[in-house]
Coordinates of C-alpha atoms and ligand atoms in Angstrom, one line a residue:
M731 CA 24.4 28.1 17.3
T732 CA 22.0 30.4 19.2
E733 CA 22.6 31.5 22.8
V734 CA 19.6 29.6 23.9
A735 CA 21.0 26.3 22.6
E736 CA 24.4 27.0 24.2
A737 CA 23.1 27.7 27.7
P738 CA 22.4 24.1 28.9
D739 CA 25.8 22.9 27.7
A740 CA 27.6 25.7 29.5
R741 CA 25.6 24.9 32.7
R742 CA 26.3 21.2 32.5
A743 CA 30.0 22.0 32.3
Q744 CA 29.8 23.9 35.6
E745 CA 27.6 21.4 37.4
L746 CA 30.0 18.5 37.3
K747 CA 28.5 15.1 37.0
R748 CA 29.8 12.8 39.7
I749 CA 30.7 9.3 38.5
A750 CA 30.5 6.7 41.3
H751 CA 31.5 3.1 41.6
W752 CA 29.0 0.2 41.1
I753 CA 29.3 -2.5 43.7
N754 CA 26.9 -5.3 44.5
G755 CA 24.2 -4.1 42.1
A756 CA 24.1 -0.5 43.3
S757 CA 25.9 2.9 42.8
V758 CA 28.4 3.5 45.6
A759 CA 29.8 7.0 46.1
G760 CA 33.6 6.9 46.6
E761 CA 34.9 7.8 50.0
S762 CA 38.6 8.0 49.4
G763 CA 38.6 11.7 48.9
R764 CA 40.4 11.2 45.6
S765 CA 38.9 11.8 42.2
G766 CA 39.8 12.8 38.6
P767 CA 38.4 15.1 36.0
V768 CA 36.4 13.9 33.0
Y769 CA 36.2 16.2 29.9
N770 CA 34.1 16.7 26.9
P771 CA 37.1 16.8 24.5
A772 CA 35.2 18.5 21.7
A773 CA 34.3 21.5 23.9
G774 CA 37.5 21.3 26.0
V775 CA 35.6 21.6 29.2
Q776 CA 35.4 19.4 32.3
T777 CA 32.0 17.8 32.5
G778 CA 32.5 15.3 35.3
E779 CA 34.5 14.2 38.3
V780 CA 35.1 10.4 38.8
D781 CA 35.7 8.9 42.2
F782 CA 39.0 7.1 42.6
A783 CA 38.8 3.9 44.6
S784 CA 40.7 3.3 47.8
V785 CA 42.2 -0.1 48.7
D786 CA 39.2 -0.7 50.9
E787 CA 36.7 0.1 48.1
I788 CA 38.5 -2.4 45.8
D789 CA 38.3 -4.9 48.6
R790 CA 34.5 -4.3 48.9
A791 CA 34.0 -4.9 45.2
A792 CA 36.2 -8.0 45.2
Q793 CA 34.2 -9.3 48.3
A794 CA 30.9 -8.7 46.5
A795 CA 32.2 -10.6 43.5
K796 CA 33.5 -13.4 45.6
D797 CA 30.2 -13.7 47.5
A798 CA 28.2 -13.8 44.2
F799 CA 30.5 -16.5 42.6
P800 CA 29.0 -19.7 44.1
T801 CA 25.5 -18.8 43.1
W802 CA 26.3 -17.5 39.6
R803 CA 28.6 -20.4 38.9
A804 CA 25.7 -22.8 39.7
V805 CA 23.2 -21.1 37.4
S806 CA 22.4 -23.5 34.6
L807 CA 23.8 -22.9 31.1
S808 CA 20.3 -22.6 29.7
R809 CA 19.4 -19.9 32.2
K810 CA 22.8 -18.1 31.6
T811 CA 22.0 -18.2 27.9
E812 CA 18.6 -16.7 28.4
I813 CA 20.2 -13.9 30.5
F814 CA 22.8 -13.4 27.8
F815 CA 20.2 -13.1 25.1
R816 CA 18.6 -10.3 27.3
V817 CA 21.9 -8.6 27.7
R818 CA 22.3 -8.7 23.9
A819 CA 18.8 -7.3 23.4
L820 CA 19.4 -4.5 25.9
V821 CA 22.8 -3.4 24.6
D822 CA 21.3 -3.5 21.1
E823 CA 18.3 -1.4 22.1
H824 CA 20.5 1.1 23.9
R825 CA 23.4 1.2 21.5
E826 CA 22.7 4.8 20.6
D827 CA 22.7 5.9 24.3
I828 CA 25.9 4.0 24.9
A829 CA 27.5 5.7 21.8
K830 CA 26.4 9.1 22.9
I831 CA 27.8 8.7 26.5
L832 CA 31.0 7.4 24.9
T833 CA 31.4 10.2 22.4
A834 CA 30.8 12.9 25.0
E835 CA 33.7 11.7 27.1
H836 CA 36.1 10.2 24.5
G837 CA 35.5 12.6 21.6
K838 CA 35.3 10.0 18.8
L839 CA 32.6 10.4 16.1
L840 CA 29.1 9.1 17.1
S841 CA 29.2 6.8 14.0
D842 CA 32.6 5.4 15.2
A843 CA 31.2 5.0 18.7
L844 CA 28.2 3.1 17.2
G845 CA 30.7 0.9 15.3
E846 CA 32.6 0.2 18.6
V847 CA 29.4 -0.9 20.3
A848 CA 28.5 -3.1 17.3
R849 CA 31.8 -4.9 17.5
G850 CA 31.4 -5.4 21.2
L851 CA 27.9 -6.7 20.6
E852 CA 29.4 -9.4 18.4
V853 CA 31.4 -10.7 21.3
I854 CA 28.2 -10.7 23.5
E855 CA 26.5 -12.6 20.6
F856 CA 29.3 -15.1 20.5
C857 CA 28.9 -15.6 24.3
C858 CA 25.1 -16.4 23.8
G859 CA 26.5 -19.8 22.5
I860 CA 28.1 -20.6 25.8
P861 CA 26.6 -24.1 26.1
E862 CA 28.3 -25.1 22.9
L863 CA 31.6 -23.3 23.9
L864 CA 31.8 -25.1 27.2
K865 CA 31.3 -28.6 25.8
G866 CA 33.9 -31.0 27.0
G867 CA 35.2 -34.3 25.7
F868 CA 34.0 -37.8 26.6
T869 CA 35.7 -41.1 26.2
E870 CA 33.7 -44.2 26.9
Q871 CA 35.4 -47.4 28.0
A872 CA 38.9 -45.9 28.3
S873 CA 39.6 -48.9 30.4
T874 CA 37.2 -51.7 31.2
G875 CA 34.2 -50.1 32.9
I876 CA 35.9 -46.7 33.0
D877 CA 34.9 -43.5 31.3
V878 CA 37.0 -40.3 31.0
Y879 CA 35.7 -36.9 30.4
S880 CA 36.9 -33.3 30.4
I881 CA 35.0 -30.2 31.6
R882 CA 35.9 -26.5 31.9
Q883 CA 35.1 -24.6 35.0
P884 CA 35.2 -20.9 35.8
L885 CA 38.2 -19.4 37.7
G886 CA 36.3 -17.3 40.3
V887 CA 36.6 -13.6 40.4
S888 CA 38.1 -12.0 37.3
A889 CA 39.1 -8.3 36.9
G890 CA 39.4 -6.2 33.8
I891 CA 41.5 -3.0 33.5
T892 CA 40.8 -1.1 30.3
P893 CA 42.1 1.8 28.2
F894 CA 40.4 5.0 27.3
N895 CA 40.2 4.4 23.5
F896 CA 37.5 1.8 23.4
P897 CA 35.5 2.4 26.6
A898 CA 32.6 0.1 25.6
M899 CA 34.1 -2.5 23.4
V900 CA 37.2 -3.5 25.3
P901 CA 35.3 -4.1 28.5
M902 CA 32.8 -6.2 26.5
W903 CA 35.7 -8.3 25.2
M904 CA 36.4 -9.2 28.9
W905 CA 33.2 -9.2 30.9
A906 CA 31.1 -11.0 28.3
P907 CA 33.2 -14.2 28.1
A908 CA 34.1 -14.0 31.8
L909 CA 30.5 -13.9 32.9
A910 CA 29.3 -16.4 30.4
C911 CA 31.9 -18.9 31.7
G912 CA 30.5 -18.5 35.2
N913 CA 33.0 -16.0 36.7
T914 CA 32.1 -12.8 38.5
F915 CA 33.8 -9.6 37.5
V916 CA 35.4 -6.4 38.8
L917 CA 35.9 -3.8 36.0
K918 CA 38.3 -0.9 36.4
P919 CA 37.7 1.3 33.3
S920 CA 39.8 4.2 32.2
E921 CA 39.4 7.2 34.4
K922 CA 39.2 9.3 31.3
D923 CA 35.9 8.0 30.1
P924 CA 34.3 5.9 32.8
S925 CA 30.5 6.6 32.4
V926 CA 29.8 3.9 29.8
S927 CA 30.9 1.2 32.3
V928 CA 28.4 2.3 34.9
Y929 CA 25.7 2.5 32.3
T930 CA 26.6 -1.0 31.2
A931 CA 26.3 -2.2 34.8
E932 CA 22.7 -0.8 34.9
L933 CA 21.9 -2.7 31.7
L934 CA 23.3 -5.9 33.0
K935 CA 21.3 -5.6 36.2
E936 CA 18.2 -5.0 34.1
A937 CA 19.0 -8.1 32.0
G938 CA 19.0 -10.3 35.2
I939 CA 22.7 -10.5 36.0
P940 CA 22.5 -11.0 39.8
D941 CA 24.0 -8.3 42.2
G942 CA 27.7 -8.7 42.8
V943 CA 28.4 -10.6 39.6
F944 CA 29.5 -7.4 37.8
N945 CA 31.1 -4.5 39.6
V946 CA 32.8 -1.3 38.5
V947 CA 35.4 0.5 40.4
H948 CA 37.1 3.6 39.1
G949 CA 40.6 4.9 39.7
D950 CA 44.3 5.1 39.0
K951 CA 47.4 3.1 40.0
V952 CA 46.1 2.8 43.6
A953 CA 43.1 0.8 42.3
V954 CA 45.1 -1.2 39.8
D955 CA 47.7 -2.2 42.5
A956 CA 44.9 -3.2 44.9
I957 CA 43.4 -5.4 42.2
L958 CA 46.8 -7.0 41.3
G959 CA 47.5 -7.8 44.9
H960 CA 44.0 -8.9 46.0
P961 CA 44.0 -12.5 47.2
D962 CA 40.4 -13.1 46.1
I963 CA 40.9 -12.0 42.4
D964 CA 41.9 -15.0 40.4
A965 CA 42.5 -13.5 36.9
V966 CA 43.3 -10.1 35.4
S967 CA 42.7 -9.0 31.8
F968 CA 44.4 -5.8 30.9
V969 CA 44.4 -3.6 27.8
G970 CA 46.5 -0.4 27.6
S971 CA 50.0 0.8 26.9
T972 CA 53.0 -1.5 26.8
P973 CA 54.8 -0.3 30.0
I974 CA 51.7 -0.7 32.1
A975 CA 50.8 -4.0 30.4
R976 CA 54.2 -5.4 31.3
Y977 CA 53.9 -4.1 34.9
V978 CA 50.4 -5.6 35.2
Y979 CA 51.6 -9.0 33.8
E980 CA 54.6 -9.2 36.1
T981 CA 52.9 -8.0 39.2
G982 CA 49.7 -10.0 38.7
T983 CA 51.5 -13.3 37.9
S984 CA 53.9 -12.7 40.9
H985 CA 50.7 -12.8 43.0
G986 CA 49.7 -16.1 41.4
K987 CA 47.0 -14.7 39.1
R988 CA 46.3 -15.7 35.5
V989 CA 47.0 -12.6 33.5
Q990 CA 46.6 -11.5 29.8
A991 CA 47.9 -8.0 29.3
L992 CA 47.6 -6.4 25.9
G993 CA 49.9 -3.5 25.2
G994 CA 50.6 -0.8 22.6
A995 CA 51.4 -1.0 18.9
K996 CA 53.1 0.4 16.0
N997 CA 51.2 -1.0 13.0
H998 CA 52.8 -1.0 9.6
M999 CA 51.0 -1.1 6.3
I1000 CA 53.2 -2.3 3.5
V1001 CA 52.4 -1.0 0.0
L1002 CA 54.0 -3.0 -2.8
P1003 CA 54.5 -1.4 -6.3
D1004 CA 51.7 -3.6 -7.8
A1005 CA 49.1 -2.5 -5.3
D1006 CA 46.0 -0.6 -6.3
I1007 CA 47.3 2.8 -5.1
D1008 CA 43.8 4.4 -4.8
M1009 CA 42.6 1.6 -2.6
A1010 CA 45.8 1.8 -0.6
A1011 CA 45.5 5.6 -0.1
D1012 CA 41.9 5.3 0.9
A1013 CA 42.8 2.6 3.4
A1014 CA 45.8 4.5 4.8
V1015 CA 43.7 7.7 5.4
S1016 CA 40.9 5.7 7.0
A1017 CA 43.1 3.5 9.2
G1018 CA 45.7 6.2 10.0
Y1019 CA 43.3 9.0 11.0
G1020 CA 40.1 7.2 12.0
S1021 CA 39.2 7.9 15.6
A1022 CA 42.0 10.5 15.5
G1023 CA 44.6 7.7 15.3
E1024 CA 43.7 6.6 18.9
R1025 CA 43.2 3.0 18.0
C1026 CA 45.6 0.2 18.9
M1027 CA 45.1 -1.2 15.4
A1028 CA 45.5 2.2 13.7
V1029 CA 48.0 2.2 10.8
S1030 CA 50.8 4.6 12.0
M1031 CA 53.6 3.7 9.5
L1032 CA 53.3 3.2 5.8
V1033 CA 56.1 1.2 4.2
A1034 CA 56.3 2.1 0.5
V1035 CA 58.2 -0.5 -1.5
G1036 CA 60.1 0.4 -4.7
D1037 CA 58.5 3.1 -6.7
A1038 CA 55.1 2.9 -4.8
G1039 CA 56.2 5.9 -2.6
D1040 CA 55.7 9.0 -4.8
E1041 CA 52.4 7.9 -6.1
L1042 CA 51.1 6.8 -2.7
V1043 CA 52.2 10.0 -0.9
G1044 CA 50.6 12.1 -3.7
A1045 CA 47.3 10.2 -3.4
I1046 CA 47.2 10.6 0.4
K1047 CA 48.1 14.2 0.2
E1048 CA 45.3 14.8 -2.2
R1049 CA 42.8 13.3 0.2
L1050 CA 43.9 15.0 3.4
P1051 CA 42.3 18.5 2.9
K1052 CA 38.9 16.8 2.6
V1053 CA 39.1 15.2 6.0
K1054 CA 36.6 17.2 8.1
V1055 CA 37.8 17.6 11.7
G1056 CA 35.1 18.6 14.2
D1057 CA 32.8 17.7 17.1
G1058 CA 32.1 13.9 17.0
M1059 CA 28.4 14.7 17.6
E1060 CA 28.2 16.6 14.3
P1061 CA 27.1 14.4 11.5
D1062 CA 29.5 15.8 8.9
S1063 CA 32.6 15.5 11.1
E1064 CA 35.0 12.7 9.9
M1065 CA 37.5 13.0 12.7
G1066 CA 37.0 14.2 16.3
P1067 CA 39.3 15.6 18.9
L1068 CA 42.0 13.8 21.0
V1069 CA 41.1 12.6 24.4
T1070 CA 42.8 15.3 26.6
R1071 CA 44.7 18.5 26.0
E1072 CA 47.9 17.0 27.3
H1073 CA 47.7 14.1 24.8
R1074 CA 46.9 16.5 22.0
D1075 CA 49.9 18.6 22.8
K1076 CA 52.1 15.5 23.1
V1077 CA 51.0 14.2 19.7
A1078 CA 51.5 17.7 18.1
S1079 CA 55.0 17.9 19.5
Y1080 CA 55.9 14.9 17.2
I1081 CA 55.4 17.1 14.2
D1082 CA 58.4 19.4 15.1
K1083 CA 60.3 16.4 16.4
G1084 CA 59.9 14.6 13.1
R1085 CA 61.1 17.7 11.1
E1086 CA 64.1 18.1 13.4
E1087 CA 64.9 14.4 12.9
G1088 CA 64.9 14.9 9.2
A1089 CA 61.4 13.7 8.1
T1090 CA 59.5 15.8 5.6
V1091 CA 56.3 17.3 6.9
V1092 CA 54.0 16.9 4.0
T1093 CA 50.9 18.1 5.9
D1094 CA 51.0 19.8 9.3
G1095 CA 47.9 19.0 11.3
R1096 CA 48.3 22.1 13.5
E1097 CA 47.3 24.2 10.5
S1098 CA 44.0 22.5 9.9
A1099 CA 42.9 22.1 13.6
P1100 CA 39.5 23.8 14.3
G1101 CA 39.8 26.8 16.6
G1102 CA 38.2 27.0 20.1
D1103 CA 39.0 25.1 23.3
G1104 CA 38.4 21.5 22.0
F1105 CA 41.4 19.2 22.0
F1106 CA 41.7 19.1 18.2
L1107 CA 44.5 18.4 15.9
G1108 CA 44.3 18.0 12.2
V1109 CA 45.8 15.3 10.1
T1110 CA 49.6 15.1 9.7
L1111 CA 51.6 13.3 7.1
L1112 CA 55.3 12.8 7.5
D1113 CA 57.4 11.4 4.6
D1114 CA 61.0 10.1 4.6
V1115 CA 60.7 8.7 8.1
K1116 CA 63.6 6.5 9.1
P1117 CA 63.5 3.6 11.6
E1118 CA 65.9 5.3 14.0
M1119 CA 63.7 8.4 14.4
D1120 CA 61.5 8.8 17.5
V1121 CA 58.5 9.4 15.2
Y1122 CA 59.1 5.9 13.9
K1123 CA 59.9 4.2 17.2
D1124 CA 57.2 5.7 19.4
E1125 CA 53.6 4.9 19.5
I1126 CA 52.3 8.4 18.9
F1127 CA 48.6 7.4 19.2
G1128 CA 47.3 10.4 17.3
P1129 CA 46.5 11.5 13.7
V1130 CA 50.2 11.4 12.6
L1131 CA 50.9 9.0 9.7
G1132 CA 54.5 8.3 8.7
V1133 CA 55.9 7.0 5.4
T1134 CA 59.1 5.2 5.2
R1135 CA 60.5 4.0 1.8
V1136 CA 62.4 0.8 1.2
S1137 CA 63.6 -0.9 -2.0
T1138 CA 62.4 -4.5 -1.5
Y1139 CA 59.7 -6.7 0.0
D1140 CA 62.4 -8.4 2.2
E1141 CA 63.5 -5.0 3.6
A1142 CA 59.8 -4.2 4.4
V1143 CA 59.3 -7.5 6.2
R1144 CA 62.5 -7.1 8.1
L1145 CA 61.4 -3.7 9.4
V1146 CA 58.1 -5.1 10.7
N1147 CA 59.8 -8.2 12.2
Q1148 CA 62.5 -6.1 14.0
N1149 CA 59.9 -3.8 15.5
P1150 CA 59.3 -4.4 19.2
Y1151 CA 55.5 -4.3 18.8
G1152 CA 53.5 -7.0 16.9
N1153 CA 49.9 -6.1 17.1
G1154 CA 48.6 -5.5 13.6
V1155 CA 50.1 -5.3 10.1
A1156 CA 48.7 -5.0 6.6
I1157 CA 50.1 -5.6 3.1
F1158 CA 48.6 -4.1 -0.1
T1159 CA 49.3 -6.0 -3.3
R1160 CA 47.6 -7.7 -6.2
D1161 CA 49.9 -10.7 -5.9
G1162 CA 48.3 -13.6 -4.0
G1163 CA 51.6 -15.5 -3.9
V1164 CA 53.4 -12.6 -2.2
A1165 CA 50.5 -12.1 0.2
R1166 CA 50.6 -15.7 1.2
Q1167 CA 54.3 -15.6 1.7
F1168 CA 53.8 -12.5 3.9
Q1169 CA 51.4 -14.2 6.2
F1170 CA 54.0 -16.9 6.6
D1171 CA 56.9 -14.5 7.2
V1172 CA 55.6 -11.8 9.4
N1173 CA 55.9 -11.9 13.2
V1174 CA 52.7 -10.1 14.1
G1175 CA 49.5 -11.4 15.6
M1176 CA 46.9 -9.9 13.3
V1177 CA 47.5 -9.7 9.6
G1178 CA 45.5 -7.9 6.9
I1179 CA 45.8 -8.6 3.2
N1180 CA 44.4 -5.5 1.5
V1181 CA 42.6 -4.9 4.8
P1182 CA 44.2 -2.1 6.9
I1183 CA 42.6 -2.8 10.3
P1184 CA 42.4 -6.6 10.6
V1185 CA 40.5 -6.8 13.9
P1186 CA 39.4 -10.5 14.1
V1187 CA 35.7 -11.3 14.1
A1188 CA 34.3 -12.4 17.5
Y1189 CA 34.6 -16.1 16.8
Y1190 CA 38.4 -15.8 16.4
S1191 CA 40.6 -14.2 19.1
F1192 CA 42.3 -10.8 19.3
G1193 CA 45.9 -10.4 20.3
G1194 CA 49.3 -9.2 19.2
W1195 CA 52.8 -10.7 19.5
K1196 CA 56.0 -9.4 21.1
N1197 CA 55.5 -6.2 23.3
S1198 CA 51.8 -6.0 22.2
L1199 CA 50.8 -8.9 24.5
F1200 CA 52.1 -10.3 27.7
G1201 CA 50.6 -13.7 28.5
D1202 CA 49.7 -16.8 26.5
L1203 CA 46.1 -16.3 25.5
H1204 CA 44.4 -13.7 23.3
V1205 CA 41.1 -12.0 24.2
Y1206 CA 37.6 -13.1 23.3
G1207 CA 36.7 -15.9 20.9
P1208 CA 37.9 -19.4 21.7
E1209 CA 41.0 -18.2 23.6
G1210 CA 38.9 -15.9 25.7
I1211 CA 36.8 -18.9 26.8
Q1212 CA 40.1 -20.8 27.6
F1213 CA 41.4 -17.8 29.6
Y1214 CA 38.3 -17.6 31.8
T1215 CA 38.1 -21.3 32.5
R1216 CA 40.3 -24.1 33.6
G1217 CA 40.2 -27.7 32.6
K1218 CA 39.3 -30.7 34.7
V1219 CA 39.5 -34.3 33.7
V1220 CA 37.3 -36.9 35.4
T1221 CA 38.0 -40.6 35.3
S1222 CA 34.9 -42.5 36.5
R1223 CA 33.8 -46.0 37.2
W1224 CA 30.5 -47.2 38.6
P1225 CA 30.4 -50.0 41.3
D1226 CA 30.7 -53.4 39.7
P1227 CA 31.5 -56.1 42.3
A1228 CA 32.7 -58.4 39.5
T1229 CA 35.7 -56.2 38.7
S1230 CA 36.5 -54.9 42.2
K1231 CA 39.8 -56.1 43.7
V1232 CA 42.8 -54.7 45.6
D1233 CA 45.7 -53.8 43.3
L1234 CA 48.5 -51.6 44.5
G1235 CA 50.1 -51.2 41.1
F1236 CA 50.0 -48.0 39.0
P1237 CA 46.6 -47.8 37.2
Q1238 CA 46.8 -49.6 33.8
T1239 CA 44.4 -48.9 31.0
R1240 CA 44.2 -52.2 29.3
Ligands
LIG873 P1 47.2 3.3 29.8 O1 48.2 2.2 29.8 O2 47.6 4.7 30.2 O3 45.9 2.9 30.7 C1 45.3 1.7 30.7 C2 44.8 1.4 32.1 O4 45.8 1.3 33.0 C3 43.8 2.4 32.6 O5 42.7 1.8 33.2 C4 44.6 3.2 33.6 O6 43.9 3.7 34.6 C5 45.6 2.2 34.1 N1 46.9 2.8 34.4 C6 47.5 3.9 33.9 N2 48.7 4.1 34.5 C7 48.9 3.2 35.4 C8 49.9 2.9 36.3 N3 51.0 3.6 36.3 N4 49.8 1.8 37.1 C9 48.7 1.0 37.0 N5 47.7 1.2 36.2 C10 47.8 2.3 35.3 O7 46.5 3.3 28.3 P2 45.5 4.3 27.7 O8 46.2 5.6 27.4 O9 44.3 4.4 28.5 O10 45.2 3.6 26.3 C11 46.0 3.7 25.2 C12 47.0 2.6 25.1 O11 46.3 1.3 25.1 C13 47.7 2.6 23.8 O12 49.1 2.2 24.1 C14 47.1 1.5 22.9 O13 47.9 0.9 21.9 C15 46.7 0.6 24.0 N6 45.6 -0.3 23.5 C16 46.0 -1.6 23.2 C17 45.0 -2.4 22.7 C18 45.3 -3.8 22.3 O14 44.4 -4.6 22.0 N7 46.6 -4.2 22.2 C19 43.7 -2.0 22.6 C20 43.4 -0.7 23.0 C21 44.4 0.1 23.4

């Protein structure tokens, strides 16, 4: 790179971008005096400073959402659909801008960021069908002259609290169904990559979403606690790590809110001896190291059954030197940096920890990390990992893939079922009968059969089991619509003097 090309970047890093809240249809500079740094992880420099909301600022956003609710709720379904088609068109038109903002703060590849936007867009598309999704039931003549019908109505103000790893898609999982169902929304995105959410707010305004219907407040625990205790917030959707998910669920529900809180994961990929080993190795590398392992559906533990182990480890080892680690904006990079220096160092510390615990370090990602200040780490493969090791138990959330070896299918399933997490799992086999038995046996919410990252399409719902989800309903799809609405059943009769009489008995239907 020439000096001329470098100069603007270096300047931008010094002139920090200020990232403000978005309340009632306008940018609002934070006044709490608290803020946090936002980095460009590939360069390892701070590029922005994000305002952290005070309790008063959360209250202002909740008030704006509460005030906007009666009008938004009353907007007809055909008008809401029209607006949602415009939201869809604008997000589609600006998908590259969204992806660039996202890559600059998160670090993932631009192509991966575009993939994230595409998957979020599918949820928006699903929500364009809101008139169909909100259809109720109707029973004519349930009793003589009496009809009964069910309707679903919005809850009021919903809040979303989201993680750093999918700064565009995960908020879309929440605000799209929430708004389509007639709720108003307060989003508290991750403080690590908050800009996409503000950009989205501008797009929603342009699409015709009225002021106050969608608000963004930034911050940390202070903001989250203010949301969880706010009397005007009716529901909270959370995605993040398990300890915070549990806390959000327990605190939110203790304040009478409806809460769905998705937590962390330790996703296993079982490889049976009859599997296509090349296909399994390609899948393991893609799912283990894609987005630098910072995906809640990343494969982090391979379970090699019987004699699959040696061949599988050999095939993966062969592929690893070809994984090109670099700036996510560079078209030939295949894996970007981690989100922060602290996170990179923590992930890297698991390599020594694994060795000390008795695992075999087949490939050490520290040796292949690009130089410079970026938060890079290369790909690491640990073999002979055992369930009692920390490298097995912990969600490392980085490009560290472990292999554990077992003798039988039953042992493999036992490992998965005993694990406290239950987000995603995959099995690689050519045996349809075994695959079918696996889907029956396994205690995990999302199952892949020769598919390593089984993220459900937008018209199903996303969610794990066990410590990967607190609450009853999964996100987006039909369960998302259920989460953001509540049912009402109406029993109706029209005046008919011939059947009117006083009857103090309990209503009979015959
Ligand atoms: P995180 O739990 O640190 O943060 C998530 C959100 O909670 C952020 O908005 C953050 O500001 C807030 N938060 C952080 N600490 C808090 C505290 N003490 N009190 C209240 N709020 C707090 O998660 P992260 O590091 O941003 O994201 C990575 C995690 O998210 C991983 O564990 C990953 O598995 C998980 N994740 C899960 C899913 C899923 O669908 N299950 C999807 C994406 C990410």
